[in-house]
Tab-separated table of C-alpha atoms in Angstrom:
chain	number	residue	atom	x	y	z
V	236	UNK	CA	0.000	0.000	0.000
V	237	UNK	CA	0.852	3.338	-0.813
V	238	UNK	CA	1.691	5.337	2.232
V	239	UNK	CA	1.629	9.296	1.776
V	240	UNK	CA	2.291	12.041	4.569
V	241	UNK	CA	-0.758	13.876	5.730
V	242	UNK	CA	-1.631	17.534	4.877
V	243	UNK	CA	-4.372	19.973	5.629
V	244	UNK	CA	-6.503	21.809	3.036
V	245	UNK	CA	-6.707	25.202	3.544
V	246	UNK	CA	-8.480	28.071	1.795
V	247	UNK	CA	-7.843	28.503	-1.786
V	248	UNK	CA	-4.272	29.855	-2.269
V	249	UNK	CA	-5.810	33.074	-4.363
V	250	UNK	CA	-7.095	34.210	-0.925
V	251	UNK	CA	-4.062	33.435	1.156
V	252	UNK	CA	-1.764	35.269	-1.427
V	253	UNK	CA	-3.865	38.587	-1.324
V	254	UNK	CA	-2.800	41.503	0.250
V	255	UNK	CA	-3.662	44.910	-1.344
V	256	UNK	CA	-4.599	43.631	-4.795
V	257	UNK	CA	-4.068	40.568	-6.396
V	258	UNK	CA	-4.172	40.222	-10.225
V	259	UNK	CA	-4.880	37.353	-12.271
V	260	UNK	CA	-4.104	37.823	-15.653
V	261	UNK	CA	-6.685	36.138	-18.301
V	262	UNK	CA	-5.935	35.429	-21.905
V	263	UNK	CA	-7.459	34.051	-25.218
V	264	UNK	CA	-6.897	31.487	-27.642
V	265	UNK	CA	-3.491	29.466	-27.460
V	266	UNK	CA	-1.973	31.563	-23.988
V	267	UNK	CA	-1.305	30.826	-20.659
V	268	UNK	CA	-3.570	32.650	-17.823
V	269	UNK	CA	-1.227	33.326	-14.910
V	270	UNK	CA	-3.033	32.174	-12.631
V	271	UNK	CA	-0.954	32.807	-8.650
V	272	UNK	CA	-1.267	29.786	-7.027
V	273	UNK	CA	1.989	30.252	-4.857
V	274	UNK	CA	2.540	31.676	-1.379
V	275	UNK	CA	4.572	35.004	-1.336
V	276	UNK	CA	7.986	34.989	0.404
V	277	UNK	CA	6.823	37.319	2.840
V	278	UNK	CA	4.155	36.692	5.989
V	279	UNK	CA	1.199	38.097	4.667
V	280	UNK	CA	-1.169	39.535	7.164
V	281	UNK	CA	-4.651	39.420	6.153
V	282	UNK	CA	-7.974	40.752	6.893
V	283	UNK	CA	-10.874	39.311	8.461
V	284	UNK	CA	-12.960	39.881	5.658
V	285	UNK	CA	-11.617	39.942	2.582
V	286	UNK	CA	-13.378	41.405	-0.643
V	287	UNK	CA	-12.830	39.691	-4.048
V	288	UNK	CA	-13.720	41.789	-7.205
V	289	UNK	CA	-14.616	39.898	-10.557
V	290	UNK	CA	-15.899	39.796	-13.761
V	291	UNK	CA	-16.443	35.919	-13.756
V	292	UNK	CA	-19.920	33.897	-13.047
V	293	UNK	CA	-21.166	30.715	-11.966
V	294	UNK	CA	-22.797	29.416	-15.462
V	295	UNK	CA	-24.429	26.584	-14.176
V	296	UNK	CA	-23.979	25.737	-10.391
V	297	UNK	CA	-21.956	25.304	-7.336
V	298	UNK	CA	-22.620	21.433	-7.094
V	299	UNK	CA	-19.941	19.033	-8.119
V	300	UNK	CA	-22.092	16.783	-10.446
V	301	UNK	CA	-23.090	19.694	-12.564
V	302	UNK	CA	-20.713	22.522	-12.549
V	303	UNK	CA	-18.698	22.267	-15.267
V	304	UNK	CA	-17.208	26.447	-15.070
V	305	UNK	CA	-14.475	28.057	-13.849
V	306	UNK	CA	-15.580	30.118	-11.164
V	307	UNK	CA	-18.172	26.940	-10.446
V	308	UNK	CA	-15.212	25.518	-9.538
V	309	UNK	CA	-13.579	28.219	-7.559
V	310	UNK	CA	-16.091	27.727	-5.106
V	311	UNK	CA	-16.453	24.042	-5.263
V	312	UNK	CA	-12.643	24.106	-4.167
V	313	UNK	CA	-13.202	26.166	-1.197
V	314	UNK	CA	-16.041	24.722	-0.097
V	315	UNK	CA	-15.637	20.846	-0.444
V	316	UNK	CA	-13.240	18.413	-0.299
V	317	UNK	CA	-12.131	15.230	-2.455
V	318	UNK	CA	-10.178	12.182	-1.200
V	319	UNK	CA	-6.996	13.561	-2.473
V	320	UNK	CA	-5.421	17.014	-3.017
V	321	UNK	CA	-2.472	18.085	-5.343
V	322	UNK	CA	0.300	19.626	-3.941
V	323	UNK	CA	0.255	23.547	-4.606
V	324	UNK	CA	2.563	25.080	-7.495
V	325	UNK	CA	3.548	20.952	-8.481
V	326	UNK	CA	3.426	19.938	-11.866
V	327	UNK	CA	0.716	16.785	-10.863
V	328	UNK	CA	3.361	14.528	-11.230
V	329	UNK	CA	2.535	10.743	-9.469
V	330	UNK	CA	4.314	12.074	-6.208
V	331	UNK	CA	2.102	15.424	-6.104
V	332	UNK	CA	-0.492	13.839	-4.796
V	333	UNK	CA	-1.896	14.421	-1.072
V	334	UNK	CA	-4.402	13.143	1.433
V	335	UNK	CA	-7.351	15.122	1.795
V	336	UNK	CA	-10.290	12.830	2.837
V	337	UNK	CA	-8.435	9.497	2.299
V	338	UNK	CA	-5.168	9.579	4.242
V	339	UNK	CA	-3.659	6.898	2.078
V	340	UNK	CA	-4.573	4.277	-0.632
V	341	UNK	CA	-3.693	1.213	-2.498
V	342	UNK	CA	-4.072	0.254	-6.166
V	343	UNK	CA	-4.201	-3.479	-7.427
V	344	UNK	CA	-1.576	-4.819	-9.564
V	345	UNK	CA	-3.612	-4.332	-12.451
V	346	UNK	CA	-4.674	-0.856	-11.962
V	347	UNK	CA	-8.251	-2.071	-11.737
V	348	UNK	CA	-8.741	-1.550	-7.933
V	349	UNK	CA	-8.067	1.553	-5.938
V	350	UNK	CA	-8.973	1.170	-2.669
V	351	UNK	CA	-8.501	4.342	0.229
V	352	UNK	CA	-8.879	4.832	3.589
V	353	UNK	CA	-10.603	7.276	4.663
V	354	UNK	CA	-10.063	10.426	7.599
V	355	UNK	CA	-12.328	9.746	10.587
V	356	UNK	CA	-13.941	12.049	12.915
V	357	UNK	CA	-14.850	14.987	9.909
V	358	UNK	CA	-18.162	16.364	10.137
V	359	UNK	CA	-20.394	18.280	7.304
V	360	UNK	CA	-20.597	21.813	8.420
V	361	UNK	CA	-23.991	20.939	10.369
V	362	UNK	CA	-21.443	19.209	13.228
V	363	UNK	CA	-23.952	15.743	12.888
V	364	UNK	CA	-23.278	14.133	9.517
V	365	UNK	CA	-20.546	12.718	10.338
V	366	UNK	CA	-18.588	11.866	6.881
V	367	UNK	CA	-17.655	8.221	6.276
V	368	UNK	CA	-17.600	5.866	2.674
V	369	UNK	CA	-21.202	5.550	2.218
V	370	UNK	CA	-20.999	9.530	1.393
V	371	UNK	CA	-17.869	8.316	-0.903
V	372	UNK	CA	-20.113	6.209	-2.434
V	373	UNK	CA	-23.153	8.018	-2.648
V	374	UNK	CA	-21.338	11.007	-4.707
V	375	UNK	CA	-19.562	8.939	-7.356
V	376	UNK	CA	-23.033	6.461	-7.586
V	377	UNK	CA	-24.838	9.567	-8.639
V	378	UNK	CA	-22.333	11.380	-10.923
V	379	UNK	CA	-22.187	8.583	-12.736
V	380	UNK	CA	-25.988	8.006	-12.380
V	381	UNK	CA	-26.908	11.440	-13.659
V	382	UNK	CA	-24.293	11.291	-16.782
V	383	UNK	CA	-27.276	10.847	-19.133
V	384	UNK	CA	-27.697	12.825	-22.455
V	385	UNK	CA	-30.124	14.854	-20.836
V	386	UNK	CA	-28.363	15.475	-17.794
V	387	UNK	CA	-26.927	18.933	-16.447
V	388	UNK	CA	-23.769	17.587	-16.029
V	389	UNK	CA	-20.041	17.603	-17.157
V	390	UNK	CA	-19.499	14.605	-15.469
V	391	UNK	CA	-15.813	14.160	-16.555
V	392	UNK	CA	-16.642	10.882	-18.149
V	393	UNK	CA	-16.788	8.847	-14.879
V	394	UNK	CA	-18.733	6.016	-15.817
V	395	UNK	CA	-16.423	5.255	-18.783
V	396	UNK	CA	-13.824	4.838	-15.812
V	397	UNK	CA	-15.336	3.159	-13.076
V	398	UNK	CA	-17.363	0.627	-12.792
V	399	UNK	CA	-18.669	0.326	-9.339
V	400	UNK	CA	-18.106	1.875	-5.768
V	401	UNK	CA	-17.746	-0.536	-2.584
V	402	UNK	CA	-18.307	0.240	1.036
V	403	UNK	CA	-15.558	-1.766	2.889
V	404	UNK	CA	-15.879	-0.471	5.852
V	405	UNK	CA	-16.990	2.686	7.869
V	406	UNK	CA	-13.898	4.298	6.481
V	407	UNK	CA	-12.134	2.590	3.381
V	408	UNK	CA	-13.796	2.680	-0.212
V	409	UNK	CA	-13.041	0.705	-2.951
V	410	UNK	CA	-13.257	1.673	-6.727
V	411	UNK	CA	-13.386	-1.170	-9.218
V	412	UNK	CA	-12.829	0.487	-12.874
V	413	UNK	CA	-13.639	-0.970	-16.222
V	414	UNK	CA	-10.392	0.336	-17.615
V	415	UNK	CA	-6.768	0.820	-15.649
V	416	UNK	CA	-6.635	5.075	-15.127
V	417	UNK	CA	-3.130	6.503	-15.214
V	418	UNK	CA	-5.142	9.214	-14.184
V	419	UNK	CA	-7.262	8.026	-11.213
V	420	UNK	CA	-5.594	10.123	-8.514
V	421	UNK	CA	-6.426	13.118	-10.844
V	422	UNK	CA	-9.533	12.561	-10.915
V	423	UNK	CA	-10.461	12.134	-7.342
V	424	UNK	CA	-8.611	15.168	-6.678
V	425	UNK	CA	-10.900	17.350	-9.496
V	426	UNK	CA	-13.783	19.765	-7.910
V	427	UNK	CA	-15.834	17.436	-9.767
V	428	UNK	CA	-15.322	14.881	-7.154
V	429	UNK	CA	-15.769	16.415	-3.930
V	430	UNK	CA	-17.534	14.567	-1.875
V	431	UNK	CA	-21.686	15.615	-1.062
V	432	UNK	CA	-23.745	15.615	1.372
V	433	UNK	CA	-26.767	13.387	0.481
V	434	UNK	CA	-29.686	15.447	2.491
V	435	UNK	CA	-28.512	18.336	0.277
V	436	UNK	CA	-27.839	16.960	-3.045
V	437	UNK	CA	-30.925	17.617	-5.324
V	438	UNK	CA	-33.979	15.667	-5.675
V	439	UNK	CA	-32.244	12.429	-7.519
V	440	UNK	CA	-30.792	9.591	-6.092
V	441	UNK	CA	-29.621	5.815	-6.876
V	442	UNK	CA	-31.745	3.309	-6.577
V	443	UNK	CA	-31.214	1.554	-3.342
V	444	UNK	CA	-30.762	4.803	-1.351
V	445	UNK	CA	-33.343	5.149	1.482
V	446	UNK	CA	-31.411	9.396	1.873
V	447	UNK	CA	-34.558	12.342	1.821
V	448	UNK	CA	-32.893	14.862	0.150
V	449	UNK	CA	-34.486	18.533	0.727
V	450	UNK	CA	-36.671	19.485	-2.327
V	451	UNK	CA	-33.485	21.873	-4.269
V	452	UNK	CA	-32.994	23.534	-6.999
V	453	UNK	CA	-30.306	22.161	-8.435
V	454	UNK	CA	-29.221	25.109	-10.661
V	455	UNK	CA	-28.856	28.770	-8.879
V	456	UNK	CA	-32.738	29.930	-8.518
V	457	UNK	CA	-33.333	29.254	-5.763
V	458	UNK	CA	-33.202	31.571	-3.058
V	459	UNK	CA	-31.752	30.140	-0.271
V	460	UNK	CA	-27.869	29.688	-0.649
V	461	UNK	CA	-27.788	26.536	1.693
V	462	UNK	CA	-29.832	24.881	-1.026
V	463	UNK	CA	-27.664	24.963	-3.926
V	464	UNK	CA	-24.763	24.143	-2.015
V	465	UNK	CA	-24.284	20.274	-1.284
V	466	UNK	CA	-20.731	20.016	0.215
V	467	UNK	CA	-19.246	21.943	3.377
V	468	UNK	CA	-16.818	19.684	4.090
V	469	UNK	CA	-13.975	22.779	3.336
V	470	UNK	CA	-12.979	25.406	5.122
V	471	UNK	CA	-15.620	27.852	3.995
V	472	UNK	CA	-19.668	27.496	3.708
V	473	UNK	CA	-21.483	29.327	0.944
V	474	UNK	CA	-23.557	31.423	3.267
V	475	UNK	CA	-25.654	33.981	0.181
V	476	UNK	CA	-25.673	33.611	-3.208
V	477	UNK	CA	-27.634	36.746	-4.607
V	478	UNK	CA	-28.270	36.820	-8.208
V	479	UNK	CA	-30.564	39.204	-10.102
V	480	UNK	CA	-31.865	37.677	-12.747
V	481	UNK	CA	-29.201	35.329	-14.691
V	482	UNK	CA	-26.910	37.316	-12.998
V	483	UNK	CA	-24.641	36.771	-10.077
V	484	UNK	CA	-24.468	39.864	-7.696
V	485	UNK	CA	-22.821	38.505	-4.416
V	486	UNK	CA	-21.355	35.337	-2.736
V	487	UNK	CA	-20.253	34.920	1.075
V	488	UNK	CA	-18.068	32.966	1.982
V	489	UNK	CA	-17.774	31.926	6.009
V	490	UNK	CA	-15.234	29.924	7.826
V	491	UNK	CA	-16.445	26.154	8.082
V	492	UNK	CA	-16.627	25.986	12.346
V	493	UNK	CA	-16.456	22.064	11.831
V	494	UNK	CA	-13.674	22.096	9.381
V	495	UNK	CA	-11.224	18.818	9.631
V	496	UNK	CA	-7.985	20.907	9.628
V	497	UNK	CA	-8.887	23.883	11.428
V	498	UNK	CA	-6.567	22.670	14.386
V	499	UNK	CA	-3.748	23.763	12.032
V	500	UNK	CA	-5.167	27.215	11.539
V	501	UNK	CA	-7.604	27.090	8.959
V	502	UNK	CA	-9.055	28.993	7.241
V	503	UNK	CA	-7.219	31.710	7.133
V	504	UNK	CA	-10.059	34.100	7.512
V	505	UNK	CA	-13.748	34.520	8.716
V	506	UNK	CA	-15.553	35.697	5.511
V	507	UNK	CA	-14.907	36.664	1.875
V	508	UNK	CA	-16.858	38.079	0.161
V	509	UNK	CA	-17.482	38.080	-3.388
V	510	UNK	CA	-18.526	40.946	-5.199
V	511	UNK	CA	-19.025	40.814	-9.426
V	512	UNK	CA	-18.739	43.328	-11.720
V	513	UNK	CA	-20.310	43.578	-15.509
V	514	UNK	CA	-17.090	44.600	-16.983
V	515	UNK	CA	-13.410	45.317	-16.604
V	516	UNK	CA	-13.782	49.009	-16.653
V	517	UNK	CA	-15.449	48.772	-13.616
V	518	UNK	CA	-13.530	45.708	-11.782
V	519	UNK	CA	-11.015	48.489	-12.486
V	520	UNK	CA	-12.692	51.445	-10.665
V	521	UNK	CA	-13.649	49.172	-8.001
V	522	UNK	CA	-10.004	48.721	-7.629
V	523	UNK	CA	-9.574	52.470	-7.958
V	524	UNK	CA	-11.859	53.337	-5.301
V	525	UNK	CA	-10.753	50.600	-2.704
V	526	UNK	CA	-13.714	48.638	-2.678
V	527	UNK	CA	-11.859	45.343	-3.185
V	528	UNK	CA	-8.867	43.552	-1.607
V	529	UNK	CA	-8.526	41.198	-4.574
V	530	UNK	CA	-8.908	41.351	-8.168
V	531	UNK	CA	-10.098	38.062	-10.058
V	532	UNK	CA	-10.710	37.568	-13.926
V	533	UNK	CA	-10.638	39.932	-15.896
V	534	UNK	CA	-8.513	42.915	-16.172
V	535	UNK	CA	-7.153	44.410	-19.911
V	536	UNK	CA	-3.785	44.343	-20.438
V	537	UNK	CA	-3.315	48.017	-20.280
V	538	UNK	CA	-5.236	48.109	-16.763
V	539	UNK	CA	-2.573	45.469	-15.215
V	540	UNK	CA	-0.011	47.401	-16.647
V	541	UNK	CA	-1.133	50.743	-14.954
V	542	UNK	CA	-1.725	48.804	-11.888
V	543	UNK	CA	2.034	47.138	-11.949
V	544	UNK	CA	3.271	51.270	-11.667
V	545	UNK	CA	0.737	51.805	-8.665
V	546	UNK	CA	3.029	52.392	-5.298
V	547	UNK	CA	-0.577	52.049	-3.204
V	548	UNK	CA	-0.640	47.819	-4.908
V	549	UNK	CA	1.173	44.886	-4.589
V	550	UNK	CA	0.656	42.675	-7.509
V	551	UNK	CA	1.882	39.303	-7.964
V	552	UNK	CA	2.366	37.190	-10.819
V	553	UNK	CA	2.331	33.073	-10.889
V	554	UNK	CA	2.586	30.828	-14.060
V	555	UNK	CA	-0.524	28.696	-13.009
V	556	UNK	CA	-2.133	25.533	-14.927
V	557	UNK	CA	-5.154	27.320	-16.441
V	558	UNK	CA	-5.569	28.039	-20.104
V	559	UNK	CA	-8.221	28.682	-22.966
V	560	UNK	CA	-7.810	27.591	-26.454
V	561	UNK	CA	-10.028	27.841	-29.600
V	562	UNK	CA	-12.211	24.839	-30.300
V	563	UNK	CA	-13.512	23.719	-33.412
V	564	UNK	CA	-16.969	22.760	-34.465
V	565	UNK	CA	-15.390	19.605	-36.268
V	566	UNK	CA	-19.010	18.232	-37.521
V	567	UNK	CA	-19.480	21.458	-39.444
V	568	UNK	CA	-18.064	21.789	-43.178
V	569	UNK	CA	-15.320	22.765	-43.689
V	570	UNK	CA	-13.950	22.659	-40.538
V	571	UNK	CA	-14.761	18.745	-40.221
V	572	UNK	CA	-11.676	18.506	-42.497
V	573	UNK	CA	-8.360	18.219	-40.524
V	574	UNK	CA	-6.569	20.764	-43.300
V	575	UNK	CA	-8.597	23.217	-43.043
V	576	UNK	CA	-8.123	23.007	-39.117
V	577	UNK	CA	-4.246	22.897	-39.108
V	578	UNK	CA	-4.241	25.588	-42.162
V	579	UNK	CA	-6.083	27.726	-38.624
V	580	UNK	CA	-3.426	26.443	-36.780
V	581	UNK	CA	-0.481	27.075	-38.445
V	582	UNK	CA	-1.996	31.081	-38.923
V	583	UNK	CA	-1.960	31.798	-35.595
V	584	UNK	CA	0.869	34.036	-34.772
V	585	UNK	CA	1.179	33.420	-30.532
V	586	UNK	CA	4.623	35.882	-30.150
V	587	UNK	CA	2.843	38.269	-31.817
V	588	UNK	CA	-0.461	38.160	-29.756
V	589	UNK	CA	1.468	37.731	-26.059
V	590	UNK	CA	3.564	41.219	-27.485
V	591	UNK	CA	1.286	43.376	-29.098
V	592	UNK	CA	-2.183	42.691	-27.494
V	593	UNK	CA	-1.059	41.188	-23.910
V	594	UNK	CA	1.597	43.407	-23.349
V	595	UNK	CA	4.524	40.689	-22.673
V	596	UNK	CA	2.011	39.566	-19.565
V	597	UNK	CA	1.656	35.927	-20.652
V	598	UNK	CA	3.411	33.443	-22.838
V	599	UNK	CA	2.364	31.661	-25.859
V	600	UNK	CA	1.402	28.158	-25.518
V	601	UNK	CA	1.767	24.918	-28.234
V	602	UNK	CA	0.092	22.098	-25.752
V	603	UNK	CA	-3.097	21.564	-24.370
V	604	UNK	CA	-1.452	20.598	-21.139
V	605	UNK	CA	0.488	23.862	-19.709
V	606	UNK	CA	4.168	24.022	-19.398
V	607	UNK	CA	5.564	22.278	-16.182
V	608	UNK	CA	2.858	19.645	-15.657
V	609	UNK	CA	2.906	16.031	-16.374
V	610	UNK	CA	2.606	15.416	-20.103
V	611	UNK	CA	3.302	18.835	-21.896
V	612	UNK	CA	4.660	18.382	-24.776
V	613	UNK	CA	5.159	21.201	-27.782
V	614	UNK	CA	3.451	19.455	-30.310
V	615	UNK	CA	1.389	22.371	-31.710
V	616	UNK	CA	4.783	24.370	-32.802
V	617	UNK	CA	5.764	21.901	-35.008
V	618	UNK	CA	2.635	23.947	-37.531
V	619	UNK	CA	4.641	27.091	-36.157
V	620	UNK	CA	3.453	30.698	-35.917
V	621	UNK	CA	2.197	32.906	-38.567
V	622	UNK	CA	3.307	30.092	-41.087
V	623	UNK	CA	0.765	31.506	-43.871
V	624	UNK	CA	2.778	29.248	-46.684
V	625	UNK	CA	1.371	26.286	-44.507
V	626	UNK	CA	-1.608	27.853	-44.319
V	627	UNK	CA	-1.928	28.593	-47.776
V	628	UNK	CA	-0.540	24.962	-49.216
V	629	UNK	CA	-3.179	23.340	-46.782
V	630	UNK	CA	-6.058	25.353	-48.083
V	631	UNK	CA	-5.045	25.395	-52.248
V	632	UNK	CA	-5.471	21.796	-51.666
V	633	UNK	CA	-9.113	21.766	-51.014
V	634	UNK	CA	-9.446	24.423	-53.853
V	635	UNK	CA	-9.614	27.665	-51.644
């Protein structure tokens, strides 16, 4: 069995880093987003409320079987937990891998069977459910139960991966997959896996479960926050969610009083708050004025620039794992020919974009997978940048 050395999750890094102002730098098509995911040098003394500014939403919801957004995620990650965490600014490498809710685990020979043991004596945030595998169980059974066409959800293509969940005991689990998963640890360590609570996870359930769930709404109309929010097993509890509208107005965020790892000091605060803005323009007045601590997705280039020559802000930068990239409808003439694709490709000029319209604040980017995790390769440069007599050969062939 494999042993690991035990850790405690605390709030989201792009809290504990903030200070004055905090700025996360978002690009387009084929460029890194800096995303700070690393703990300044210095002791960093923050308040106890902190005020996050940004231009993000949640798109669909704040529970792990449907959320399939960024932000979605953002508070999925400080508000649950998953068996496993990945060590901070790592490049997910086998050995980056933490406990979280399982303190250690085992894999068969064949890579068929994962079996983990599980942290005892961790409470939901209403101090009675107390968590233990049937919980385990319960959340993967219904991800994978709710993956139909139909359904709301991402779902991260669990039941192509696993083909049952076991209750052991009280506190070990064991997943029996259809396929062996090089990437089984990072998958249990995805938002999309934290673990729920089953008397607040929507009106579905597997077959077999005798769990009431309250009568939700799984998708952000409701209008109590406590209902849209199935985990609190993190260091934070979504406390209000206003919206108005489609449109998200204001999140709290409150320390977890039952959290597992608050013995070693978290979280690190009592209450952020989240505040959302329409546009940049005013993200950047809010900054202007004060009315934020931190500043999260999205600021124009020129704007961080400004902000870098502010004495009254500290900003920090962080090469961080996120990225967005064009996609292709491939079913649609006549980009469902592979030419006409890499003829795309090979026209992009990255250099040029990262210099001109991102002000040298990001770096261009020829994987899917960003630079210092497992698996990045730089197989897109091999088209190259602005390489138009690729572009054009690739096209005269289909008679453009």
């Amino acid at each position: 069995m494999k042993k690991v050395k035990d850790s405690r999750k605390g709030v989201s890094t792009t809290v504990i880093v903030a200070a004055i102002i905090l700025i996360i730098i978002v690009v387009i098509a084929g460029i890194y987003i800096y995303q700070v995911y690393f703990v300044p040098e210095e002791e960093v003394e923050l308040k106890e409320t902190l005020i996050m500014g940004t231009t993000d939403a949640v798109e669909s919801a704040v529970d792990p079987a449907q959320a399939y957004d960024f932000f979605g995620w953002e508070i999925i990650q400080n508000t649950g937990c998953t068996l496993v965490d990945i060590e901070p600014g790592s490049g997910a490498g086998a050995e980056d891998f933490t406990p979280s809710l399982a303190t250690d685990w085992d894999v068969s020979d064949d890579g068929l069977t994962w079996t983990f043991t599980l942290r005892q004596d961790v409470f939901f945030d209403d101090n009675v459910t107390e968590f233990n595998a049937t919980h385990v169980k319960y959340s993967f059974d219904r991800n994978m139960g709710i993956a139909s066409p139909d359904g709301p959800q991402l779902n991260m293509e669990y039941d192509a991966i696993i083909d049952s969940v076991e209750v052991v005991s009280k506190y070990e689990v064991k997943f029996n997959l259809k396929i062996p998963f090089a990437s089984m640890l990072g998958l249990m360590a995805c938002q999309a896996s934290s673990i729920v609570n089953p008397e607040y996870s929507g009106g579905w359930k597997p077959a077999g479960y005798d769990w009431t769930p309250s009568d939700v709404v799984w998708y952000t109309n409701g209008t109590d926050a406590r209902t849209r929010n199935t985990m609190d097993l993190g260091p934070y509890v979504l406390t209000r969610w206003t919206r108005v509208g489609d449109e998200d107005q204001e999140m709290w965020l409150e320390a977890n009083p039952n959290y597992w790892g608050a013995d070693d000091g978290y979280p690190k605060t009592n209450k952020i708050v989240v505040k959302f803005y329409a546009s940049s323009t005013a993200l950047r007045t809010a900054i202007d004025a004060g009315d934020v601590d931190i500043a999260f997705r999205h600021l124009e280039a020129v704007d961080i620039e400004d902000l870098q020559d502010d004495p009254d802000l500290e900003v920090w930068e962080g090469t961080g794992a996120a990225i967005q990239y064009l996609i292709f409808q491939e079913e649609i003439p006549p980009l469902n020919d592979s030419r006409v694709r890499r003829a795309i490709a090979a026209a992009l000029d990255r250099p040029t974009m990262c210099e001109t319209v991102f002000l040298n604040q990001k770096d261009p980017l020829y994987s899917i997978i960003p630079d210092g995790m497992m698996g990045h390769t730089e197989e897109f440069a091999t088209l190259g940048d602005a390489n138009y007599t690729l572009t054009q050969s690739l096209l005269a062939e289909l008679g453009y």
